[in-house]
Short mmCIF file of C-alpha atoms in Angstrom, two decimals:
data_model
loop_
_atom_site.label_atom_id
_atom_site.label_comp_id
_atom_site.label_asym_id
_atom_site.label_seq_id
_atom_site.Cartn_x
_atom_site.Cartn_y
_atom_site.Cartn_z
CA MET A 119 -180.90 61.99 -10.56
CA PRO A 120 -179.57 59.62 -8.99
CA LEU A 121 -176.93 60.28 -6.34
CA ASP A 122 -173.28 59.31 -8.18
CA GLN A 123 -174.20 61.15 -10.72
CA ASP A 124 -175.06 64.33 -8.93
CA VAL A 125 -171.81 64.29 -7.26
CA GLU A 126 -169.66 63.33 -10.37
CA GLY A 127 -171.92 66.46 -12.30
CA GLU A 128 -171.23 68.81 -8.74
CA ALA A 129 -167.51 67.86 -9.23
CA ARG A 130 -166.83 68.55 -12.78
CA ARG A 131 -168.08 72.56 -12.35
CA LYS A 132 -165.87 72.76 -8.99
CA ARG A 133 -162.75 71.82 -11.12
CA PRO A 134 -160.35 74.36 -11.70
CA ARG A 135 -160.67 76.58 -15.51
CA VAL A 136 -158.48 78.21 -17.35
CA ASP A 137 -160.16 80.46 -20.28
CA GLY A 138 -163.28 78.53 -19.27
CA LYS A 139 -162.01 74.98 -19.67
CA PRO A 140 -161.35 72.31 -17.18
CA LEU A 141 -158.22 71.35 -16.16
CA ALA A 142 -157.19 67.32 -16.62
CA GLN A 143 -157.00 65.45 -13.60
CA ASP A 144 -154.30 62.57 -12.90
CA GLY A 145 -154.74 60.08 -15.54
CA GLU A 146 -156.85 61.93 -17.91
CA SER A 147 -156.09 63.24 -21.07
CA VAL A 148 -157.18 66.81 -22.42
CA GLU A 149 -159.44 65.92 -24.65
CA ARG A 150 -161.09 63.84 -22.42
CA SER A 151 -161.86 66.43 -20.08
CA GLN A 152 -162.74 68.53 -22.97
CA LEU A 153 -165.13 65.99 -23.94
CA GLU A 154 -167.06 66.12 -20.61
CA THR A 155 -167.38 70.17 -20.56
CA THR A 156 -168.68 69.65 -23.83
CA ASP A 157 -171.44 66.80 -22.39
CA ALA A 158 -172.25 69.16 -19.48
CA ARG A 159 -173.18 71.86 -21.99
CA ALA A 160 -175.40 70.04 -24.74
CA ALA A 161 -177.74 68.31 -22.21
CA PRO A 162 -179.61 69.78 -18.66
CA GLU A 163 -178.26 67.67 -15.75
CA GLU A 164 -181.88 66.68 -14.73
CA GLU A 165 -182.26 64.88 -18.53
CA GLU A 166 -178.86 63.18 -18.52
CA PRO A 167 -179.20 59.79 -19.33
CA HIS A 168 -177.33 57.00 -17.36
CA LYS A 169 -173.49 56.25 -18.96
CA PRO A 170 -173.44 52.47 -20.52
CA LEU A 171 -171.58 50.10 -19.25
CA ALA A 172 -168.83 48.36 -21.29
CA GLN A 173 -170.49 44.94 -22.26
CA ASP A 174 -167.76 41.67 -22.86
CA GLY A 175 -164.98 42.31 -25.11
CA GLU A 176 -165.57 46.38 -25.74
CA SER A 177 -163.06 48.72 -24.11
CA VAL A 178 -164.12 51.45 -21.98
CA GLU A 179 -163.20 54.31 -24.56
CA ARG A 180 -166.21 52.59 -26.76
CA SER A 181 -168.84 52.98 -24.50
CA GLN A 182 -168.06 55.90 -23.04
CA MET A 183 -168.11 57.65 -26.49
CA GLU A 184 -172.06 56.04 -27.40
CA ALA A 185 -172.81 57.53 -23.91
CA THR A 186 -171.25 61.29 -25.50
CA ASP A 187 -173.00 60.75 -28.49
CA ALA A 188 -176.23 60.04 -27.08
CA ARG A 189 -175.71 63.32 -24.94
CA VAL A 190 -174.57 65.57 -28.02
CA ALA A 191 -177.45 64.26 -30.53
CA PRO A 192 -180.53 66.74 -30.56
CA GLU A 193 -183.43 65.61 -28.89
CA LYS A 194 -186.07 66.94 -31.67
CA GLU A 195 -189.05 66.18 -28.95
CA SER A 196 -187.73 67.36 -25.87
CA PRO A 197 -189.64 70.65 -24.86
CA GLY A 198 -187.37 71.40 -22.17
CA CYS A 199 -184.11 71.97 -24.45
CA SER A 200 -184.11 75.17 -25.55
CA LEU A 201 -180.30 75.58 -26.36
CA PRO A 202 -178.86 74.37 -30.31
CA ALA A 203 -177.33 71.28 -30.13
CA PRO A 204 -173.42 72.17 -30.59
CA LYS A 205 -171.74 70.83 -33.47
CA LEU A 206 -168.22 68.74 -32.85
CA SER A 207 -165.05 70.35 -33.42
CA GLU A 208 -162.90 69.07 -35.81
CA GLU A 209 -160.29 68.51 -33.10
CA MET A 210 -162.84 66.30 -31.03
CA ARG A 211 -163.63 64.47 -34.57
CA ASP A 212 -160.46 63.48 -34.62
CA THR A 213 -159.87 62.38 -31.39
CA PHE A 214 -163.16 60.04 -31.95
CA ARG A 215 -161.33 58.17 -35.09
CA ARG A 216 -158.79 57.73 -32.98
CA ILE A 217 -160.79 55.70 -30.20
CA MET A 218 -162.19 54.07 -32.65
CA THR A 219 -159.51 52.85 -34.39
CA ARG A 220 -157.77 51.69 -31.23
CA TYR A 221 -160.79 49.93 -30.11
CA ALA A 222 -160.91 48.37 -33.81
CA ALA A 223 -157.12 47.09 -33.31
CA ASN A 224 -157.23 45.70 -30.34
CA ARG A 225 -159.91 43.62 -30.76
CA PRO A 226 -159.17 39.44 -30.39
CA ASN A 227 -160.77 38.69 -33.80
CA ASP A 228 -158.78 41.02 -35.40
CA ALA A 229 -155.31 40.21 -33.96
CA ARG A 230 -156.17 36.83 -34.93
CA LYS A 231 -156.73 37.57 -38.47
CA ASP A 232 -153.36 39.85 -38.70
CA ARG A 233 -151.45 37.06 -37.19
CA ARG A 234 -152.79 34.97 -39.76
CA GLU A 235 -152.23 37.14 -42.40
CA SER A 236 -148.66 37.66 -41.44
CA VAL A 237 -148.44 33.56 -41.38
CA ASP A 238 -149.73 33.57 -44.97
CA CYS A 239 -147.12 36.45 -46.05
CA CYS A 240 -143.93 34.52 -44.50
CA ASN A 241 -144.65 31.30 -46.17
CA LEU A 242 -141.71 29.62 -47.41
CA THR A 243 -143.32 27.62 -49.46
CA VAL A 244 -142.57 29.21 -52.89
CA GLU A 245 -139.49 30.69 -54.44
CA THR A 246 -138.44 33.60 -51.96
CA GLU A 247 -134.85 34.18 -50.45
CA PHE A 248 -133.95 33.25 -46.75
CA CYS A 249 -131.19 33.86 -45.28
CA ASP A 250 -130.25 33.40 -41.24
CA VAL A 251 -126.73 34.29 -40.62
CA ASP A 252 -127.08 38.45 -40.45
CA ASP A 253 -128.09 38.33 -36.59
CA GLY A 254 -124.36 39.51 -35.09
CA SER A 255 -123.69 36.42 -33.15
CA PHE A 256 -120.43 34.53 -32.76
CA ARG A 257 -121.80 31.82 -34.64
CA SER A 258 -123.61 33.58 -37.56
CA CYS A 259 -120.45 35.49 -38.23
CA LYS A 260 -118.68 31.89 -38.40
CA ALA A 261 -121.43 30.89 -40.92
CA ARG A 262 -120.73 33.52 -42.60
CA LYS A 263 -117.12 33.45 -43.69
CA VAL A 264 -117.72 29.67 -44.42
CA ALA A 265 -121.09 30.77 -46.74
CA VAL A 266 -119.11 33.31 -48.65
CA LEU A 267 -115.96 30.83 -49.55
CA ALA A 268 -118.54 27.91 -50.77
CA SER A 269 -120.78 30.19 -52.52
CA LYS A 270 -117.83 30.58 -55.14
CA SER A 271 -119.39 27.35 -56.66
CA VAL A 272 -123.01 28.29 -56.01
CA VAL A 273 -125.52 29.34 -58.89
CA SER A 274 -128.59 29.96 -59.38
CA LEU A 275 -130.80 28.35 -62.15
CA SER A 276 -133.97 28.77 -63.97
CA SER A 277 -136.25 27.08 -66.78
CA PHE A 278 -138.47 28.11 -68.80
CA SER A 279 -140.71 26.73 -71.25
CA ASP A 280 -142.43 29.14 -73.80
CA GLY A 281 -141.12 32.48 -72.74
CA LYS A 282 -142.36 32.18 -69.04
CA ARG A 283 -140.62 30.90 -65.81
CA ILE A 284 -141.24 27.68 -64.26
CA ARG A 285 -138.67 26.62 -61.44
CA VAL A 286 -136.17 27.93 -59.71
CA CYS A 287 -133.71 26.32 -57.90
CA SER A 288 -130.05 26.58 -56.68
CA GLY A 289 -127.13 24.04 -58.17
CA PHE A 290 -123.25 24.18 -57.59
CA ILE A 291 -119.88 23.16 -59.46
CA MET A 292 -119.04 19.39 -59.19
CA GLY A 293 -117.29 19.23 -62.37
CA SER A 294 -115.33 20.93 -65.54
CA ASP A 295 -113.92 20.60 -68.68
CA PRO A 296 -111.30 22.52 -70.39
CA CYS A 297 -111.17 21.69 -73.53
CA ASN A 298 -114.49 23.34 -74.20
CA ASN A 299 -114.28 26.15 -71.57
CA SER A 300 -117.69 24.34 -69.81
CA SER A 301 -118.86 23.66 -66.48
CA LYS A 302 -121.08 20.65 -64.54
CA ILE A 303 -123.12 21.82 -62.43
CA LEU A 304 -125.62 19.34 -60.15
CA THR A 305 -128.84 20.20 -59.36
CA SER A 306 -132.49 19.34 -58.56
CA ALA A 307 -134.73 17.11 -61.12
CA THR A 308 -137.16 19.35 -59.70
CA LEU A 309 -135.45 22.12 -62.14
CA VAL A 310 -136.79 19.92 -65.11
CA ARG A 311 -139.20 18.32 -64.30
CA SER A 312 -142.75 18.82 -65.48
CA LEU A 313 -145.38 20.49 -62.90
CA SER A 314 -148.07 17.95 -64.24
CA THR A 315 -146.21 14.74 -64.29
CA GLN A 316 -143.33 12.76 -62.39
CA ASN A 317 -141.11 11.61 -64.56
CA ILE A 318 -141.00 13.72 -67.99
CA LEU A 319 -139.30 16.78 -68.89
CA ILE A 320 -140.61 20.13 -69.07
CA PRO A 321 -142.07 20.69 -72.69
CA ASP A 322 -139.60 23.18 -75.12
CA LEU A 323 -137.38 23.32 -71.76
CA LYS A 324 -134.72 26.05 -71.59
CA VAL A 325 -132.38 26.85 -68.78
CA LYS A 326 -130.63 29.68 -67.32
CA VAL A 327 -127.32 29.60 -65.11
CA GLY A 328 -126.79 32.49 -62.99
CA LEU A 329 -122.57 32.28 -61.66
CA PRO A 330 -121.57 33.85 -58.64
CA ASN A 331 -120.19 37.10 -61.04
CA GLY A 332 -123.85 37.99 -62.08
CA LEU A 333 -123.81 36.83 -65.59
CA THR A 334 -126.42 34.85 -67.26
CA TYR A 335 -125.61 31.84 -69.65
CA ASP A 336 -127.35 29.12 -71.52
CA GLY A 337 -127.96 25.73 -69.75
CA LEU A 338 -127.84 22.21 -71.48
CA ILE A 339 -129.07 19.60 -69.57
CA SER A 340 -126.59 16.51 -69.40
CA MET A 341 -128.21 14.22 -67.01
CA VAL A 342 -131.72 13.42 -65.23
CA ASP A 343 -132.14 10.45 -62.51
CA PHE A 344 -135.97 11.39 -61.29
CA HIS A 345 -135.58 8.17 -58.98
CA TYR A 346 -133.00 10.25 -56.94
CA ASN A 347 -134.15 13.93 -58.34
CA LEU A 348 -130.40 14.20 -59.57
CA ALA A 349 -130.24 16.85 -63.12
CA VAL A 350 -126.48 17.82 -64.24
CA VAL A 351 -126.40 21.02 -66.31
CA GLU A 352 -123.28 21.95 -68.57
CA VAL A 353 -122.46 25.23 -69.30
CA LYS A 354 -119.86 27.43 -70.83
CA SER A 355 -117.94 30.30 -69.57
CA ASN A 356 -115.00 32.16 -70.50
CA GLU A 357 -113.94 32.04 -66.99
CA LYS A 358 -112.25 28.91 -64.78
CA LEU A 359 -115.20 28.13 -62.29
CA PRO A 360 -114.10 26.61 -58.70
CA GLU A 361 -115.30 23.47 -58.05
CA ALA A 362 -117.34 22.24 -55.03
CA VAL A 363 -115.47 20.15 -52.77
CA LEU A 364 -117.78 16.32 -51.99
CA VAL A 365 -117.37 14.33 -49.38
CA ASP A 366 -117.82 10.29 -50.38
CA GLU A 367 -118.97 8.94 -46.73
CA VAL A 368 -122.36 9.28 -45.25
CA ILE A 369 -122.13 12.42 -42.90
CA LYS A 370 -125.54 11.60 -40.48
CA LYS A 371 -124.36 14.66 -37.82
CA GLY A 372 -122.57 17.75 -36.65
CA ALA A 373 -123.24 21.28 -37.57
CA VAL A 374 -124.08 22.47 -41.38
CA LEU A 375 -125.15 25.23 -43.69
CA ALA A 376 -127.60 25.13 -46.63
CA ILE A 377 -126.38 27.56 -49.33
CA GLY A 378 -128.23 28.72 -52.14
CA ARG A 379 -128.11 31.51 -54.81
CA PHE A 380 -131.01 33.96 -55.30
CA TYR A 381 -132.44 33.42 -59.66
CA ASP A 382 -133.88 37.56 -59.52
CA HIS A 383 -130.51 39.59 -58.21
CA GLY A 384 -128.05 36.44 -58.16
CA GLY A 385 -127.70 37.22 -53.88
CA VAL A 386 -126.36 34.76 -51.88
CA MET A 387 -128.31 32.31 -49.12
CA CYS A 388 -127.40 31.06 -45.86
CA ALA A 389 -129.45 28.90 -43.58
CA GLN A 390 -127.46 27.59 -40.59
CA GLY A 391 -128.63 24.24 -38.99
CA VAL A 392 -127.51 20.45 -37.51
CA ILE A 393 -128.00 17.53 -38.84
CA ARG A 394 -130.88 15.62 -37.08
CA LYS A 395 -131.88 12.26 -35.79
CA GLN A 396 -134.83 12.06 -37.82
CA ALA A 397 -136.21 10.26 -40.88
CA SER A 398 -137.51 12.22 -43.79
CA THR A 399 -141.64 12.23 -44.61
CA PHE A 400 -140.17 11.75 -48.51
CA ASP A 401 -140.82 8.54 -50.51
CA CYS A 402 -136.99 8.34 -51.09
CA SER A 403 -135.78 6.05 -47.77
CA GLU A 404 -132.10 7.38 -48.42
CA LEU A 405 -133.08 11.04 -47.52
CA LEU A 406 -131.52 12.36 -44.07
CA VAL A 407 -132.78 15.75 -42.28
CA SER A 408 -131.04 18.95 -41.40
CA SER A 409 -132.88 21.39 -39.23
CA CYS A 410 -132.07 24.52 -41.93
CA HIS A 411 -134.72 26.48 -42.56
CA THR A 412 -134.77 27.07 -46.43
CA THR A 413 -137.04 27.89 -49.63
CA MET A 414 -138.12 26.28 -52.72
CA ALA A 415 -135.11 28.46 -53.99
CA GLY A 416 -132.69 26.50 -52.31
CA VAL A 417 -133.56 23.19 -53.66
CA GLY A 418 -130.59 21.30 -55.34
CA GLY A 419 -128.75 23.60 -53.22
CA PRO A 420 -125.43 22.10 -51.68
CA LEU A 421 -125.31 21.29 -47.93
CA VAL A 422 -122.27 21.96 -46.25
CA ASN A 423 -120.11 21.07 -43.00
CA TYR A 424 -117.76 24.06 -41.30
CA SER A 425 -114.96 22.84 -43.76
CA GLY A 426 -117.12 24.48 -46.54
CA HIS A 427 -117.22 20.64 -48.10
CA VAL A 428 -120.34 19.54 -49.16
CA VAL A 429 -122.06 16.59 -47.57
CA GLY A 430 -125.41 16.61 -49.40
CA MET A 431 -127.95 18.17 -52.05
CA ASN A 432 -131.01 20.15 -50.27
CA PHE A 433 -134.75 19.42 -51.11
CA TYR A 434 -137.33 21.10 -49.97
CA GLY A 435 -139.33 20.30 -46.96
CA GLU A 436 -141.50 23.04 -44.27
CA ASN A 437 -140.08 22.89 -41.13
CA ASP A 438 -136.91 21.27 -42.19
CA THR A 439 -134.51 20.20 -44.96
CA PRO A 440 -134.35 16.81 -46.55
CA PHE A 441 -130.96 16.23 -48.24
CA LEU A 442 -129.43 13.33 -50.28
CA SER A 443 -126.14 12.26 -48.77
CA THR A 444 -122.88 13.06 -51.51
CA ALA A 445 -122.38 9.54 -50.54
CA VAL A 446 -125.13 8.47 -52.80
CA ILE A 447 -124.44 11.54 -55.18
CA ILE A 448 -121.12 10.49 -56.13
CA ARG A 449 -121.54 7.10 -57.19
CA SER A 450 -124.86 7.94 -59.40
CA LEU A 451 -122.71 10.33 -61.19
CA ASP A 452 -120.22 7.46 -61.70
CA HIS A 453 -122.44 5.07 -62.94
CA TRP A 454 -123.55 8.10 -65.52
CA LYS A 455 -120.01 8.51 -66.39
CA SER A 456 -119.20 4.41 -66.98
CA TYR A 457 -122.52 3.77 -68.18
CA GLY A 458 -124.75 5.97 -69.33
CA LYS A 459 -127.26 5.27 -67.23
CA ILE A 460 -127.68 4.91 -63.09
CA ILE A 461 -128.18 0.84 -62.36
CA ARG A 462 -129.43 -0.34 -58.63
CA PRO A 463 -131.20 -2.87 -57.66
CA TRP A 464 -134.35 -2.54 -56.50
CA LEU A 465 -135.46 -4.72 -53.47
CA GLY A 466 -139.26 -3.63 -52.78
CA LEU A 467 -138.31 -2.24 -49.01
CA PHE A 468 -138.78 0.66 -47.31
CA TYR A 469 -136.69 1.36 -43.87
CA THR A 470 -135.60 3.33 -41.29
CA PRO A 471 -132.82 3.68 -38.95
CA LEU A 472 -133.62 2.34 -35.66
CA ASP A 473 -132.43 5.49 -34.02
CA MET A 474 -134.71 7.74 -35.65
CA LEU A 475 -138.04 5.25 -34.65
CA PRO A 476 -140.66 6.57 -32.52
CA LEU A 477 -140.30 5.12 -28.53
CA ARG A 478 -143.65 3.03 -28.89
CA VAL A 479 -142.60 0.98 -31.63
CA LEU A 480 -138.83 0.72 -31.00
CA GLU A 481 -139.87 -1.06 -27.48
CA LYS A 482 -141.68 -3.78 -30.18
CA CYS A 483 -138.21 -4.50 -31.26
CA THR A 484 -136.23 -7.81 -30.35
CA TYR A 485 -133.25 -5.50 -31.48
CA VAL A 486 -132.64 -1.73 -30.71
CA ASN A 487 -128.96 -1.66 -31.54
CA LYS A 488 -128.07 -0.14 -35.25
CA GLY A 489 -129.39 -1.43 -38.36
CA LEU A 490 -132.67 -0.59 -40.80
CA TYR A 491 -136.02 -0.93 -38.95
CA ILE A 492 -138.28 -2.25 -42.04
CA LEU A 493 -141.26 -0.40 -42.67
CA LYS A 494 -143.30 -1.56 -45.89
CA VAL A 495 -142.53 -4.41 -47.62
CA THR A 496 -144.13 -4.44 -51.64
CA GLU A 497 -145.59 -7.92 -52.35
CA GLY A 498 -144.38 -10.04 -54.55
CA SER A 499 -141.36 -8.11 -54.21
CA PRO A 500 -137.56 -9.24 -54.41
CA ALA A 501 -137.57 -8.78 -50.42
CA ASP A 502 -140.98 -10.37 -50.07
CA VAL A 503 -139.47 -13.12 -51.91
CA ALA A 504 -136.85 -14.09 -49.69
CA GLY A 505 -138.74 -13.86 -46.76
CA LEU A 506 -138.21 -10.14 -45.12
CA CYS A 507 -141.11 -8.87 -43.36
CA VAL A 508 -142.49 -6.03 -41.87
CA GLY A 509 -140.84 -5.32 -38.35
CA ASP A 510 -137.17 -7.27 -38.94
CA VAL A 511 -134.16 -5.56 -38.74
CA LEU A 512 -131.54 -5.06 -40.96
CA ILE A 513 -128.17 -5.40 -39.59
CA GLU A 514 -125.64 -6.53 -42.53
CA CYS A 515 -125.80 -5.98 -46.32
CA ALA A 516 -122.32 -7.07 -48.86
CA GLY A 517 -120.92 -8.02 -45.40
CA LYS A 518 -120.81 -4.49 -44.12
CA VAL A 519 -122.83 -3.39 -40.38
CA LEU A 520 -125.61 -0.65 -41.45
CA SER A 521 -126.55 2.42 -39.46
CA THR A 522 -127.99 4.78 -41.83
CA ALA A 523 -130.01 4.58 -44.99
CA PRO A 524 -127.96 6.28 -47.08
CA GLU A 525 -125.05 3.69 -46.39
CA LEU A 526 -127.15 0.71 -47.75
CA GLY A 527 -128.03 2.65 -50.81
CA ALA A 528 -124.44 3.23 -51.50
CA LEU A 529 -123.20 0.16 -50.91
CA LEU A 530 -126.38 -0.83 -53.94
CA LEU A 531 -124.85 1.11 -56.31
CA ASP A 532 -121.19 -0.27 -55.23
CA LEU A 533 -122.30 -3.85 -55.47
CA CYS A 534 -124.02 -3.48 -59.27
CA ASN A 535 -120.67 -1.76 -60.11
CA LYS A 536 -118.74 -4.30 -58.82
CA GLN A 537 -121.02 -6.75 -60.98
CA MET A 538 -121.01 -4.42 -64.02
CA GLU A 539 -117.20 -5.06 -63.66
CA SER A 540 -117.16 -8.36 -63.97
CA ASN A 541 -120.13 -9.01 -66.56
CA THR A 542 -122.05 -10.45 -63.74
CA LEU A 543 -124.71 -8.50 -64.16
CA GLU A 544 -127.73 -9.28 -66.23
CA SER A 545 -131.62 -8.61 -65.30
CA ASN A 546 -130.84 -9.57 -61.97
CA VAL A 547 -128.70 -8.69 -58.35
CA THR A 548 -127.62 -11.11 -55.86
CA VAL A 549 -127.57 -9.02 -52.65
CA GLU A 550 -126.96 -10.93 -49.40
CA VAL A 551 -128.09 -9.49 -46.62
CA VAL A 552 -128.65 -10.31 -42.56
CA VAL A 553 -131.83 -9.58 -40.37
CA ARG A 554 -132.63 -9.83 -37.16
CA LYS A 555 -136.39 -11.37 -37.07
CA GLN A 556 -139.40 -9.40 -35.76
CA ARG A 557 -141.25 -12.44 -34.53
CA ASN A 558 -137.97 -14.29 -32.53
CA GLY A 559 -134.92 -11.95 -32.46
CA ARG A 560 -133.03 -14.54 -33.88
CA LYS A 561 -130.54 -13.30 -36.45
CA GLU A 562 -130.92 -15.14 -40.13
CA ARG A 563 -129.00 -14.32 -43.50
CA LYS A 564 -130.93 -13.79 -46.42
CA THR A 565 -130.44 -13.54 -50.27
CA VAL A 566 -132.23 -11.53 -52.25
CA ILE A 567 -132.39 -11.43 -55.93
CA ALA A 568 -132.93 -8.48 -56.87
CA SER A 569 -134.47 -6.61 -60.33
CA VAL A 570 -132.47 -4.08 -61.96
CA LEU A 571 -134.74 -0.86 -60.63
CA SER A 572 -136.87 0.66 -63.48
CA GLU A 573 -139.08 3.50 -64.02
CA CYS A 574 -142.42 2.40 -62.64
CA ASN A 575 -140.14 1.70 -59.06
CA TYR A 576 -139.16 4.90 -59.21
CA TYR A 577 -138.99 7.33 -55.80
CA SER A 578 -142.03 9.85 -55.63
CA TRP A 579 -140.85 13.79 -55.50
CA TYR A 580 -144.06 16.71 -54.39
CA ASP A 581 -142.68 19.58 -54.33
CA PRO A 582 -145.09 23.18 -54.19
CA LEU A 583 -146.15 24.66 -57.27
CA PRO A 584 -144.36 27.53 -58.21
CA SER A 585 -145.73 31.24 -56.78
CA TYR A 586 -143.77 34.40 -58.00
CA LYS A 587 -144.55 38.14 -56.87
CA ASP A 588 -142.43 40.10 -59.73
CA LYS A 589 -144.11 38.35 -62.62
CA LYS A 590 -142.60 41.61 -64.77
CA MET A 591 -138.77 40.89 -63.26
CA VAL A 592 -139.35 37.11 -64.30
CA THR A 593 -139.98 38.15 -67.96
CA MET A 594 -137.43 40.98 -68.14
CA ARG A 595 -134.89 38.84 -66.57
CA PHE A 596 -135.71 36.00 -69.42
CA MET A 597 -135.34 38.52 -71.95
CA GLU A 598 -132.43 40.45 -70.83
CA SER A 599 -130.24 36.46 -71.30
CA TYR A 600 -130.25 36.90 -74.82
#
């Protein structure tokens, strides 16, 4: 027998005992002390096998447990063993189970798997709730007050087809008609867009509107614009619903709140953030971005400042919240009210503000002040014909200096409206722009003869497919609304 095992065995035999059981030493559990006593009785010292060393990634407890199993198991072919093999008590078996459970929980691979499953469970791409203003901080307390006041004009909406729920969105009251007790709700066209195609309504469409008072009413679609992803739903109610206050200019900085209402239980949702100097990854060039973290349930809801005024309508992004400025929304609604459609020129440009360009791109510009950097020019488009190129910077449109993409969108809508009122708008729109050329930095004035936007030139919008946890609740809510 090796010397170290002989010394260890002698030490165990000399331990103080109470009722025949050895006392636990410092840093040793009682179960461990009892296990060693059982080991000593289970096999003669001279035939005690070496303890296996713990391998890489294996706990010491696992290694010692396997050594105990080897000594406790009966040796059928051992002629020197006349004592019967002892049976493990239930208490000791429970101890082994705890050791195995602790070992399994500490394995690196399992830990990574658990973290991955946790991330999957917290995925915010489906119609789940969101809220980050319940942490008790001073900023959250202020945000909660603003959210409560703004929530009086925020509603929940859901689209149904053939009795099945398709989409869940939020929206806000932006007008009313006292004559027939109806209110107009602005939301996203995501609510009514077919899941399989871009610019087609859901077949056999029905819309339900959840009001702040908890009641659910039928909604009627009165306007859909697939280019800017806007929709207006009318709902009749016996009570007057407060209208949201929309800001008619582009707000490009400051603290904001993304507000929504959850359809299943009707509660308000709120996420806080700030407007970022960051370009959206969406096809729509006029979108701005906030740092609010929302879900698909918040699409169509208002983005408000801390005065409670609406500065934009929210869409969904994985890491942030793209939103369309109310400066564009207000002008689009005015067009619809006046002409029954939204009239806007198509230039064939994709652009982004200079202050949102990556530094590696900005250093190649010959002009680095305010303006819109042209990212793409569609071949054969009005902008291409007028001589605009990738890398040029738009600095003026219709005599006004540009600093943000929504400003250009609003100016183009105003320009179309002006030409309609003067009866000069036919099939083309004349747009005067000033650019800084990429090749030499010279300032040039260009006249773009733009065509009126047609459906083939609409922006593309891609939303995650809907996914719901409790389909029974969805069906019940739909049936209860009748």
